[in-house]
DNA sequence: ATAATATATGACTATAAAGTCACATTCAAA
DNA sequence: TTTGAATGTGACTTTATAGTCATATATTAT
């Protein structure tokens, strides 16, 4: 838990500190990250970090919570509507990728977090859960509408969809990491073409 | 590179040291692992570790290489034959899971390795490549035989198959982690049932 | 049996970075 | 404009553990 001093800081400075920390943790992992570098990156003195947080671990955990909250808020704008079909949802993957691409540092941090032993495991649970809930809802909607077969267990369908989409999202996302802002149109076309093939496989099978 | 002293040790002692190191690196990550603990786990003195390896990093890299070699050898017995169909291959997933389950520590170590910045990235490449090559060969065989449709790019098919199977393998593997040796038969039945549903989705589609 | 060489050990040293703190600076209130 | 509280700072202290080394023990050669 950050100290009250940190919470009284103006939002801009808070974010500067957290983003710097996330960047460093991301680059080096928890142990190899030096508080001094985080401080330098945020343009404050090392001592200040200790005015804000109990210790390095406290800072890390706050980064996790903060990052998770920001990420979830972003994702929220991409939540499936109550009667949305899973295919409609996937059709718009490009938007999702773009949203995530804006926060690539954050996402990299969140996914590395899962590997840090004994730090923020608790915070993580929530993250996966949200994604899972979306898929579960979409499967229910789709079964109701008849666009997804009803003879397969929901659990299996969930794993199947997550397996495929995670893999492709990662693949596509990595294509956008290099571009800072302007994305060449052929990039988008390429993704759309691959997406179409992916959906085709899901719909008509025979791998 | 280990020192010659280490290489002259009898195989049993070498393995004890490496397995202990892998266990510790696995549990704590590179930085948080104490050489003293590795030594204790292997039943040798801390100083001995430095008779065997240049430093901690040297030991880590050797663990990576050793682990990779062991893993590949195990996997080798599970390579697809030159005319094997991808569905035949998947049908026997249970064997693969069992083989991997015997080396769960090793596998956990190898997959965490990818996250350690600047240590054994080079060694990793080989690992993924092998799995990829298997799938590529299986896709070619299957397209030839007609059990996989020919109108989808190999690259897309590869991502699709790896996405699904990775996800399910992870799921199933985690079920076997708790059991040390005797596996209740209903466990195997459960996996077989899920596998059947997974294959059904791949074959006939409609998510 | 003796010498020479290789291996084992754990108390010790060096070092890097976490965490502290006395003092400086800024801010807000009266 | 003075005063008290909050915030900022970086030189200093502490701590943890990587890595060393003098010495002991085991092994091998002659």
Tab-separated table of C-alpha atoms (C1' of nucleotides) in Angstrom:
chain	number	residue	atom	x	y	z
A	1	UNK	CA	0.000	0.000	0.000
A	2	UNK	CA	1.502	3.340	-1.019
A	3	UNK	CA	2.022	5.934	1.681
A	4	UNK	CA	-0.433	8.824	1.919
A	5	UNK	CA	2.222	11.177	0.548
A	6	UNK	CA	2.077	9.377	-2.777
A	7	UNK	CA	-1.687	9.485	-2.913
A	8	UNK	CA	-1.644	13.241	-2.321
A	9	UNK	CA	0.636	13.785	-5.326
A	10	UNK	CA	-0.989	15.148	-8.455
A	11	UNK	CA	-2.158	12.431	-10.833
A	12	UNK	CA	0.404	13.323	-13.465
A	13	UNK	CA	3.340	12.760	-11.126
A	14	UNK	CA	1.871	9.546	-9.759
A	15	UNK	CA	1.533	8.191	-13.251
A	16	UNK	CA	5.062	9.246	-14.162
A	17	UNK	CA	6.434	7.265	-11.235
A	18	UNK	CA	4.321	4.188	-11.927
A	19	UNK	CA	5.016	4.150	-15.653
A	20	UNK	CA	8.723	4.470	-14.989
A	21	UNK	CA	8.561	1.593	-12.523
A	22	UNK	CA	6.579	-0.563	-14.931
A	23	UNK	CA	9.086	0.166	-17.669
A	24	UNK	CA	12.016	-0.864	-15.506
A	25	UNK	CA	10.370	-3.954	-14.003
A	26	UNK	CA	9.414	-4.911	-17.480
A	27	UNK	CA	12.916	-4.589	-18.823
A	28	UNK	CA	14.781	-6.289	-15.980
A	29	UNK	CA	12.374	-8.225	-13.818
A	30	UNK	CA	11.838	-7.497	-10.142
A	31	UNK	CA	15.240	-8.291	-8.650
A	32	UNK	CA	17.389	-6.684	-11.299
A	33	UNK	CA	15.462	-3.458	-11.271
A	34	UNK	CA	17.166	-0.673	-9.336
A	35	UNK	CA	15.075	1.780	-7.389
A	36	UNK	CA	17.541	4.437	-8.455
A	37	UNK	CA	16.707	3.835	-12.106
A	38	UNK	CA	13.008	4.055	-11.466
A	39	UNK	CA	13.562	7.324	-9.649
A	40	UNK	CA	15.741	8.694	-12.426
A	41	UNK	CA	13.192	7.660	-15.035
A	42	UNK	CA	10.467	9.514	-13.172
A	43	UNK	CA	12.680	12.518	-12.569
A	44	UNK	CA	12.707	12.262	-8.785
A	45	UNK	CA	15.318	11.286	-6.202
A	46	UNK	CA	15.748	7.805	-4.849
A	47	UNK	CA	14.706	8.936	-1.394
A	48	UNK	CA	11.399	10.142	-2.764
A	49	UNK	CA	10.435	6.660	-3.823
A	50	UNK	CA	10.696	5.679	-0.173
A	51	UNK	CA	8.460	8.600	0.761
A	52	UNK	CA	5.881	7.103	-1.563
A	53	UNK	CA	6.172	3.392	-0.904
A	54	UNK	CA	7.187	1.124	1.957
A	55	UNK	CA	9.678	-0.766	-0.148
A	56	UNK	CA	10.351	-2.186	-3.580
A	57	UNK	CA	7.784	-4.935	-3.202
A	58	UNK	CA	5.124	-2.465	-2.145
A	59	UNK	CA	5.843	-0.431	-5.271
A	60	UNK	CA	5.691	-3.526	-7.457
A	61	UNK	CA	2.357	-4.597	-6.076
A	62	UNK	CA	0.929	-1.144	-6.547
A	63	UNK	CA	2.127	-1.177	-10.152
A	64	UNK	CA	0.305	-4.454	-10.622
A	65	UNK	CA	-2.938	-3.141	-9.192
A	66	UNK	CA	-2.718	0.142	-11.035
A	67	UNK	CA	-1.863	-1.556	-14.309
A	68	UNK	CA	-4.633	-4.059	-13.936
A	69	UNK	CA	-7.182	-1.332	-13.264
A	70	UNK	CA	-6.069	0.699	-16.289
A	71	UNK	CA	-6.068	-2.377	-18.491
A	72	UNK	CA	-9.515	-3.474	-17.372
A	73	UNK	CA	-10.916	-0.044	-17.986
A	74	UNK	CA	-9.543	-0.124	-21.521
A	75	UNK	CA	-10.879	-3.604	-22.058
A	76	UNK	CA	-14.244	-2.551	-20.715
A	77	UNK	CA	-14.943	-0.518	-23.806
A	78	UNK	CA	-14.507	-3.753	-25.683
A	79	UNK	CA	-16.866	-5.896	-23.646
A	80	UNK	CA	-19.327	-8.005	-25.625
A	81	UNK	CA	-22.910	-6.804	-25.571
A	82	UNK	CA	-25.513	-9.031	-23.992
A	83	UNK	CA	-26.656	-10.649	-27.224
A	84	UNK	CA	-23.417	-10.549	-29.189
A	85	UNK	CA	-22.382	-13.546	-31.184
A	86	UNK	CA	-18.827	-14.891	-30.751
A	87	UNK	CA	-18.140	-14.482	-34.464
A	88	UNK	CA	-19.254	-10.858	-34.463
A	89	UNK	CA	-16.951	-10.327	-31.516
A	90	UNK	CA	-13.906	-11.856	-33.187
A	91	UNK	CA	-14.630	-10.030	-36.426
A	92	UNK	CA	-13.582	-6.847	-34.655
A	93	UNK	CA	-10.318	-8.206	-33.272
A	94	UNK	CA	-8.377	-5.483	-35.033
A	95	UNK	CA	-9.893	-2.835	-32.773
A	96	UNK	CA	-8.910	-4.836	-29.732
A	97	UNK	CA	-5.368	-5.233	-30.982
A	98	UNK	CA	-5.113	-1.503	-31.547
A	99	UNK	CA	-6.412	-0.717	-28.076
A	100	UNK	CA	-3.915	-3.108	-26.574
A	101	UNK	CA	-1.110	-1.853	-28.750
A	102	UNK	CA	-1.463	1.592	-27.157
A	103	UNK	CA	-0.632	-0.028	-23.852
A	104	UNK	CA	1.985	-2.499	-24.941
A	105	UNK	CA	4.328	-1.748	-22.033
A	106	UNK	CA	1.534	-2.281	-19.597
A	107	UNK	CA	0.488	-5.534	-21.190
A	108	UNK	CA	4.029	-6.847	-21.268
A	109	UNK	CA	4.325	-5.990	-17.588
A	110	UNK	CA	1.080	-7.691	-16.681
A	111	UNK	CA	1.987	-10.859	-18.450
A	112	UNK	CA	5.484	-11.000	-16.977
A	113	UNK	CA	3.936	-10.467	-13.566
A	114	UNK	CA	2.529	-13.963	-13.623
A	115	UNK	CA	6.078	-15.289	-13.573
A	116	UNK	CA	7.351	-13.317	-10.593
A	117	UNK	CA	7.177	-15.767	-7.706
A	118	UNK	CA	5.404	-14.560	-4.591
A	119	UNK	CA	4.603	-11.029	-5.655
A	120	UNK	CA	1.313	-10.283	-7.277
A	121	UNK	CA	-0.241	-13.651	-8.016
A	122	UNK	CA	-3.371	-12.597	-6.198
A	123	UNK	CA	-3.899	-9.557	-8.418
A	124	UNK	CA	-3.501	-11.673	-11.517
A	125	UNK	CA	-6.465	-13.928	-10.993
A	126	UNK	CA	-8.799	-11.047	-11.785
A	127	UNK	CA	-7.229	-10.390	-15.145
A	128	UNK	CA	-7.753	-13.810	-16.644
A	129	UNK	CA	-11.184	-14.002	-15.117
A	130	UNK	CA	-12.458	-11.031	-17.098
A	131	UNK	CA	-11.337	-12.493	-20.413
A	132	UNK	CA	-12.845	-15.822	-19.455
A	133	UNK	CA	-16.162	-14.269	-18.530
A	134	UNK	CA	-16.391	-12.541	-21.892
A	135	UNK	CA	-15.875	-15.805	-23.717
A	136	UNK	CA	-18.351	-17.662	-21.522
A	137	UNK	CA	-21.012	-15.054	-22.203
A	138	UNK	CA	-20.291	-15.103	-25.929
A	139	UNK	CA	-20.564	-18.881	-26.035
A	140	UNK	CA	-23.905	-18.766	-24.252
A	141	UNK	CA	-25.211	-16.099	-26.643
A	142	UNK	CA	-23.966	-18.009	-29.659
A	143	UNK	CA	-25.423	-21.332	-28.573
A	144	UNK	CA	-28.748	-19.597	-28.051
A	145	UNK	CA	-28.601	-18.063	-31.506
A	146	UNK	CA	-27.453	-21.333	-33.045
A	147	UNK	CA	-24.160	-20.065	-34.468
A	148	UNK	CA	-22.209	-22.402	-32.192
A	149	UNK	CA	-23.020	-26.091	-31.904
A	150	UNK	CA	-24.735	-27.163	-28.699
A	151	UNK	CA	-23.344	-30.697	-28.374
A	152	UNK	CA	-19.938	-29.666	-27.017
A	153	UNK	CA	-19.302	-28.790	-23.366
A	154	UNK	CA	-18.971	-25.078	-22.650
A	155	UNK	CA	-15.686	-25.717	-20.884
A	156	UNK	CA	-14.173	-27.334	-23.968
A	157	UNK	CA	-15.476	-24.610	-26.228
A	158	UNK	CA	-13.977	-22.019	-23.939
A	159	UNK	CA	-10.528	-23.614	-24.012
A	160	UNK	CA	-10.757	-24.073	-27.749
A	161	UNK	CA	-11.620	-20.431	-28.427
A	162	UNK	CA	-9.126	-19.028	-25.956
A	163	UNK	CA	-6.374	-21.265	-27.304
A	164	UNK	CA	-6.856	-20.070	-30.858
A	165	UNK	CA	-7.529	-16.417	-30.192
A	166	UNK	CA	-4.712	-15.954	-27.679
A	167	UNK	CA	-2.271	-17.386	-30.135
A	168	UNK	CA	-3.410	-15.236	-33.023
A	169	UNK	CA	-3.720	-12.087	-30.929
A	170	UNK	CA	-0.148	-12.500	-29.769
A	171	UNK	CA	0.983	-13.044	-33.342
A	172	UNK	CA	-0.819	-10.014	-34.627
A	173	UNK	CA	0.081	-7.808	-31.728
A	174	UNK	CA	3.781	-8.448	-32.266
A	175	UNK	CA	3.366	-7.046	-35.771
A	176	UNK	CA	2.195	-3.737	-34.379
A	177	UNK	CA	4.820	-3.371	-31.686
A	178	UNK	CA	7.402	-1.828	-33.991
A	179	UNK	CA	5.164	0.959	-35.246
A	180	UNK	CA	4.901	3.929	-32.981
A	181	UNK	CA	1.841	5.518	-34.545
A	182	UNK	CA	1.203	5.245	-38.276
A	183	UNK	CA	0.351	1.711	-39.304
A	184	UNK	CA	0.759	0.776	-42.967
A	185	UNK	CA	-2.602	-0.267	-44.430
A	186	UNK	CA	-1.223	-3.544	-45.792
A	187	UNK	CA	-0.558	-4.536	-42.185
A	188	UNK	CA	-4.251	-4.245	-41.395
A	189	UNK	CA	-5.230	-6.037	-44.571
A	190	UNK	CA	-2.887	-8.890	-43.715
A	191	UNK	CA	-4.402	-9.302	-40.270
A	192	UNK	CA	-7.928	-9.175	-41.680
A	193	UNK	CA	-7.044	-11.852	-44.192
A	194	UNK	CA	-5.576	-14.109	-41.534
A	195	UNK	CA	-8.535	-13.466	-39.282
A	196	UNK	CA	-10.874	-14.556	-42.059
A	197	UNK	CA	-8.979	-17.812	-42.463
A	198	UNK	CA	-9.005	-18.388	-38.720
A	199	UNK	CA	-12.767	-17.866	-38.547
A	200	UNK	CA	-13.229	-20.122	-41.549
A	201	UNK	CA	-11.431	-22.924	-39.701
A	202	UNK	CA	-13.540	-22.411	-36.598
A	203	UNK	CA	-16.741	-22.435	-38.609
A	204	UNK	CA	-16.157	-25.212	-41.087
A	205	UNK	CA	-13.454	-27.302	-39.520
A	206	UNK	CA	-11.186	-29.956	-41.039
A	207	UNK	CA	-8.235	-28.122	-39.546
B	1	UNK	CA	30.874	-23.603	-19.857
B	2	UNK	CA	31.412	-25.835	-16.810
B	3	UNK	CA	34.970	-26.352	-15.625
B	4	UNK	CA	36.686	-29.651	-16.411
B	5	UNK	CA	36.370	-30.670	-12.775
B	6	UNK	CA	32.608	-30.826	-13.160
B	7	UNK	CA	32.778	-32.830	-16.349
B	8	UNK	CA	35.035	-35.382	-14.649
B	9	UNK	CA	32.481	-35.964	-11.902
B	10	UNK	CA	30.465	-39.161	-12.126
B	11	UNK	CA	27.202	-38.694	-14.007
B	12	UNK	CA	25.091	-39.247	-10.915
B	13	UNK	CA	26.678	-36.368	-9.034
B	14	UNK	CA	26.523	-34.087	-12.044
B	15	UNK	CA	22.831	-34.731	-12.370
B	16	UNK	CA	22.236	-34.172	-8.649
B	17	UNK	CA	23.827	-30.730	-8.914
B	18	UNK	CA	21.950	-29.763	-12.065
B	19	UNK	CA	18.596	-31.001	-10.847
B	20	UNK	CA	19.050	-29.133	-7.597
B	21	UNK	CA	19.936	-25.975	-9.500
B	22	UNK	CA	16.953	-26.376	-11.814
B	23	UNK	CA	14.678	-26.870	-8.821
B	24	UNK	CA	15.904	-23.697	-7.162
B	25	UNK	CA	15.939	-21.546	-10.294
B	26	UNK	CA	12.474	-22.784	-10.949
B	27	UNK	CA	11.192	-21.881	-7.522
B	28	UNK	CA	12.795	-18.449	-7.215
B	29	UNK	CA	13.983	-17.236	-10.581
B	30	UNK	CA	17.608	-16.472	-11.348
B	31	UNK	CA	18.308	-13.544	-9.037
B	32	UNK	CA	16.560	-14.832	-5.942
B	33	UNK	CA	18.225	-18.221	-6.118
B	34	UNK	CA	21.079	-18.635	-3.661
B	35	UNK	CA	24.074	-20.694	-4.675
B	36	UNK	CA	24.173	-21.934	-1.099
B	37	UNK	CA	20.725	-23.471	-1.482
B	38	UNK	CA	21.664	-25.179	-4.701
B	39	UNK	CA	24.743	-26.609	-2.988
B	40	UNK	CA	22.735	-27.752	0.031
B	41	UNK	CA	20.164	-29.376	-2.225
B	42	UNK	CA	22.855	-31.302	-4.032
B	43	UNK	CA	24.612	-32.226	-0.796
B	44	UNK	CA	27.841	-30.364	-1.568
B	45	UNK	CA	29.503	-27.245	-0.196
B	46	UNK	CA	29.028	-23.817	-1.694
B	47	UNK	CA	32.692	-23.669	-2.664
B	48	UNK	CA	32.294	-26.800	-4.731
B	49	UNK	CA	29.820	-25.122	-7.020
B	50	UNK	CA	32.600	-22.686	-7.887
B	51	UNK	CA	34.923	-25.603	-8.603
B	52	UNK	CA	32.357	-26.744	-11.134
B	53	UNK	CA	31.216	-23.504	-12.759
B	54	UNK	CA	32.629	-20.053	-13.439
B	55	UNK	CA	29.725	-18.305	-11.793
B	56	UNK	CA	25.984	-18.384	-11.296
B	57	UNK	CA	25.237	-17.412	-14.874
B	58	UNK	CA	27.497	-20.147	-16.193
B	59	UNK	CA	25.618	-22.666	-14.075
B	60	UNK	CA	22.277	-21.349	-15.292
B	61	UNK	CA	23.221	-21.589	-18.922
B	62	UNK	CA	24.506	-25.103	-18.454
B	63	UNK	CA	21.218	-26.051	-16.805
B	64	UNK	CA	19.405	-24.674	-19.835
B	65	UNK	CA	21.509	-26.655	-22.268
B	66	UNK	CA	21.375	-29.808	-20.223
B	67	UNK	CA	17.625	-29.528	-19.716
B	68	UNK	CA	17.013	-28.842	-23.343
B	69	UNK	CA	19.031	-31.868	-24.407
B	70	UNK	CA	17.217	-34.149	-21.965
B	71	UNK	CA	13.851	-32.783	-23.024
B	72	UNK	CA	14.561	-33.164	-26.707
B	73	UNK	CA	15.695	-36.699	-26.229
B	74	UNK	CA	12.443	-37.515	-24.453
B	75	UNK	CA	10.454	-35.761	-27.131
B	76	UNK	CA	12.346	-37.593	-29.813
B	77	UNK	CA	10.600	-40.827	-28.961
B	78	UNK	CA	7.413	-38.984	-29.721
B	79	UNK	CA	8.333	-37.595	-33.125
B	80	UNK	CA	5.754	-38.071	-35.865
B	81	UNK	CA	6.607	-40.668	-38.472
B	82	UNK	CA	7.096	-39.522	-42.042
B	83	UNK	CA	3.585	-40.325	-43.201
B	84	UNK	CA	1.674	-39.703	-39.976
B	85	UNK	CA	-1.574	-37.822	-40.074
B	86	UNK	CA	-2.074	-34.910	-37.668
B	87	UNK	CA	-5.170	-36.553	-36.204
B	88	UNK	CA	-3.355	-39.812	-35.541
B	89	UNK	CA	-0.668	-37.812	-33.824
B	90	UNK	CA	-3.060	-35.949	-31.545
B	91	UNK	CA	-4.967	-39.115	-30.750
B	92	UNK	CA	-1.971	-40.222	-28.734
B	93	UNK	CA	-1.632	-37.010	-26.736
B	94	UNK	CA	-1.994	-38.911	-23.484
B	95	UNK	CA	1.355	-40.611	-24.001
B	96	UNK	CA	2.979	-37.274	-24.607
B	97	UNK	CA	1.455	-35.805	-21.458
B	98	UNK	CA	2.745	-38.745	-19.444
B	99	UNK	CA	6.244	-38.400	-20.823
B	100	UNK	CA	6.242	-34.722	-20.032
B	101	UNK	CA	4.732	-35.245	-16.623
B	102	UNK	CA	7.789	-37.282	-15.629
B	103	UNK	CA	9.862	-34.191	-16.264
B	104	UNK	CA	7.551	-31.536	-14.937
B	105	UNK	CA	10.304	-29.653	-13.078
B	106	UNK	CA	12.402	-29.576	-16.182
B	107	UNK	CA	9.560	-28.326	-18.329
B	108	UNK	CA	8.640	-25.629	-15.856
B	109	UNK	CA	12.268	-24.538	-15.846
B	110	UNK	CA	12.507	-24.456	-19.612
B	111	UNK	CA	9.414	-22.377	-19.995
B	112	UNK	CA	10.420	-19.905	-17.272
B	113	UNK	CA	13.788	-19.612	-18.967
B	114	UNK	CA	12.248	-17.665	-21.820
B	115	UNK	CA	11.449	-14.880	-19.375
B	116	UNK	CA	14.908	-14.471	-17.874
B	117	UNK	CA	16.343	-11.494	-19.700
B	118	UNK	CA	19.777	-11.946	-21.215
B	119	UNK	CA	20.503	-15.463	-20.061
B	120	UNK	CA	19.621	-18.359	-22.268
B	121	UNK	CA	17.528	-16.915	-25.064
B	122	UNK	CA	19.815	-18.477	-27.603
B	123	UNK	CA	19.269	-21.972	-26.240
B	124	UNK	CA	15.522	-21.500	-26.329
B	125	UNK	CA	15.103	-21.032	-30.029
B	126	UNK	CA	15.831	-24.708	-30.612
B	127	UNK	CA	13.076	-25.850	-28.314
B	128	UNK	CA	10.180	-24.157	-30.045
B	129	UNK	CA	11.604	-24.999	-33.401
B	130	UNK	CA	11.338	-28.719	-32.798
B	131	UNK	CA	7.660	-28.533	-31.872
B	132	UNK	CA	7.010	-26.315	-34.868
B	133	UNK	CA	8.759	-28.661	-37.250
B	134	UNK	CA	6.648	-31.574	-36.045
B	135	UNK	CA	3.461	-29.664	-36.741
B	136	UNK	CA	4.656	-28.463	-40.123
B	137	UNK	CA	5.480	-32.009	-41.171
B	138	UNK	CA	2.149	-33.302	-39.889
B	139	UNK	CA	0.259	-30.628	-41.794
B	140	UNK	CA	2.087	-31.513	-45.000
B	141	UNK	CA	1.364	-35.225	-44.500
B	142	UNK	CA	-2.273	-34.529	-43.727
B	143	UNK	CA	-2.819	-32.234	-46.699
B	144	UNK	CA	-1.311	-34.893	-48.916
B	145	UNK	CA	-3.606	-37.549	-47.478
B	146	UNK	CA	-6.595	-35.240	-47.672
B	147	UNK	CA	-7.462	-35.227	-43.948
B	148	UNK	CA	-6.710	-31.508	-43.705
B	149	UNK	CA	-8.158	-28.974	-46.145
B	150	UNK	CA	-5.783	-27.571	-48.705
B	151	UNK	CA	-7.265	-24.098	-49.151
B	152	UNK	CA	-5.812	-22.628	-45.947
B	153	UNK	CA	-2.218	-21.347	-45.644
B	154	UNK	CA	0.162	-23.652	-43.819
B	155	UNK	CA	1.173	-20.812	-41.542
B	156	UNK	CA	-2.407	-20.247	-40.400
B	157	UNK	CA	-2.999	-23.946	-39.909
B	158	UNK	CA	0.154	-24.148	-37.840
B	159	UNK	CA	-0.890	-21.319	-35.531
B	160	UNK	CA	-4.367	-22.758	-35.256
B	161	UNK	CA	-3.159	-26.230	-34.271
B	162	UNK	CA	-0.493	-24.994	-31.896
B	163	UNK	CA	-2.924	-22.589	-30.236
B	164	UNK	CA	-5.438	-25.315	-29.506
B	165	UNK	CA	-3.071	-28.096	-28.552
B	166	UNK	CA	-0.833	-25.971	-26.345
B	167	UNK	CA	-3.846	-24.813	-24.409
B	168	UNK	CA	-5.259	-28.284	-23.926
B	169	UNK	CA	-1.905	-29.862	-23.154
B	170	UNK	CA	-1.315	-27.319	-20.427
B	171	UNK	CA	-4.778	-27.961	-19.033
B	172	UNK	CA	-4.336	-31.715	-19.016
B	173	UNK	CA	-0.799	-31.630	-17.739
B	174	UNK	CA	-1.845	-29.625	-14.708
B	175	UNK	CA	-4.218	-32.450	-13.810
B	176	UNK	CA	-1.320	-34.880	-13.592
B	177	UNK	CA	1.007	-32.678	-11.583
B	178	UNK	CA	-0.436	-33.688	-8.222
B	179	UNK	CA	-0.022	-37.393	-8.743
B	180	UNK	CA	3.432	-38.719	-8.085
B	181	UNK	CA	3.027	-42.052	-9.794
B	182	UNK	CA	-0.323	-43.870	-9.748
B	183	UNK	CA	-2.885	-42.090	-11.894
B	184	UNK	CA	-6.559	-42.858	-11.284
B	185	UNK	CA	-8.106	-44.329	-14.435
B	186	UNK	CA	-10.962	-41.807	-14.456
B	187	UNK	CA	-8.342	-39.127	-14.956
B	188	UNK	CA	-7.256	-40.740	-18.200
B	189	UNK	CA	-10.844	-41.280	-19.307
B	190	UNK	CA	-11.605	-37.632	-18.669
B	191	UNK	CA	-8.694	-36.491	-20.792
B	192	UNK	CA	-9.627	-38.905	-23.582
B	193	UNK	CA	-13.172	-37.602	-23.558
B	194	UNK	CA	-12.014	-33.995	-23.768
B	195	UNK	CA	-9.546	-34.881	-26.481
B	196	UNK	CA	-12.348	-36.436	-28.498
B	197	UNK	CA	-14.377	-33.235	-28.265
B	198	UNK	CA	-11.378	-31.152	-29.197
B	199	UNK	CA	-10.729	-33.250	-32.281
B	200	UNK	CA	-14.399	-33.119	-33.167
B	201	UNK	CA	-14.248	-29.315	-33.191
B	202	UNK	CA	-11.151	-29.319	-35.363
B	203	UNK	CA	-12.711	-31.739	-37.810
B	204	UNK	CA	-16.245	-30.490	-38.103
B	205	UNK	CA	-16.061	-26.907	-36.931
B	206	UNK	CA	-18.813	-24.498	-35.927
B	207	UNK	CA	-16.940	-23.667	-32.768
C	1	DA	C1'	54.611	-45.721	1.303
C	2	DT	C1'	55.237	-41.219	-0.667
C	3	DA	C1'	54.585	-37.630	-3.569
C	4	DA	C1'	51.796	-35.211	-6.630
C	5	DT	C1'	47.444	-33.937	-8.197
C	6	DA	C1'	42.567	-33.282	-7.940
C	7	DT	C1'	38.570	-32.363	-5.234
C	8	DA	C1'	35.952	-30.542	-1.134
C	9	DT	C1'	34.994	-27.167	2.309
C	10	DG	C1'	33.184	-23.109	4.824
C	11	DA	C1'	34.975	-18.934	7.008
C	12	DC	C1'	36.024	-14.795	4.856
C	13	DT	C1'	35.884	-10.612	1.572
C	14	DA	C1'	34.002	-7.644	-1.831
C	15	DT	C1'	30.220	-5.416	-3.696
C	16	DA	C1'	26.004	-3.776	-5.153
C	17	DA	C1'	21.846	-2.162	-4.162
C	18	DA	C1'	18.079	-1.688	-0.618
C	19	DG	C1'	16.691	1.209	2.690
C	20	DT	C1'	17.619	5.418	6.195
C	21	DC	C1'	17.935	9.985	7.705
C	22	DA	C1'	19.457	14.680	8.645
C	23	DC	C1'	18.997	18.520	6.203
C	24	DA	C1'	17.059	21.510	2.283
C	25	DT	C1'	13.248	23.190	-0.136
C	26	DT	C1'	8.504	24.148	-1.117
C	27	DC	C1'	3.861	25.081	0.167
C	28	DA	C1'	-0.089	26.638	2.859
C	29	DA	C1'	-2.139	28.936	6.594
C	30	DA	C1'	-2.653	32.902	9.619
D	1	DT	C1'	6.222	37.456	6.015
D	2	DT	C1'	6.497	34.264	9.446
D	3	DT	C1'	5.859	29.693	10.853
D	4	DG	C1'	4.727	24.913	10.735
D	5	DA	C1'	3.953	21.048	7.983
D	6	DA	C1'	4.695	18.390	3.891
D	7	DT	C1'	7.748	17.047	0.396
D	8	DG	C1'	12.338	16.358	-1.796
D	9	DT	C1'	17.160	14.903	-1.697
D	10	DG	C1'	21.482	12.220	-1.982
D	11	DA	C1'	25.323	10.922	1.126
D	12	DC	C1'	25.496	7.310	4.275
D	13	DT	C1'	24.490	2.638	6.611
D	14	DT	C1'	23.007	-1.938	6.373
D	15	DT	C1'	22.402	-6.240	4.424
D	16	DA	C1'	22.506	-10.100	1.600
D	17	DT	C1'	24.924	-13.034	-1.081
D	18	DA	C1'	28.165	-13.745	-4.960
D	19	DG	C1'	32.485	-15.130	-5.357
D	20	DT	C1'	37.489	-16.249	-3.102
D	21	DC	C1'	40.917	-18.847	-0.952
D	22	DA	C1'	43.731	-21.179	2.507
D	23	DT	C1'	43.370	-25.505	4.213
D	24	DA	C1'	41.784	-30.361	4.510
D	25	DT	C1'	40.756	-34.602	2.382
D	26	DA	C1'	40.669	-37.944	-1.232
D	27	DT	C1'	42.615	-40.046	-5.305
D	28	DT	C1'	46.085	-41.530	-8.453
D	29	DA	C1'	50.657	-42.415	-10.040
D	30	DT	C1'	55.307	-44.161	-9.096
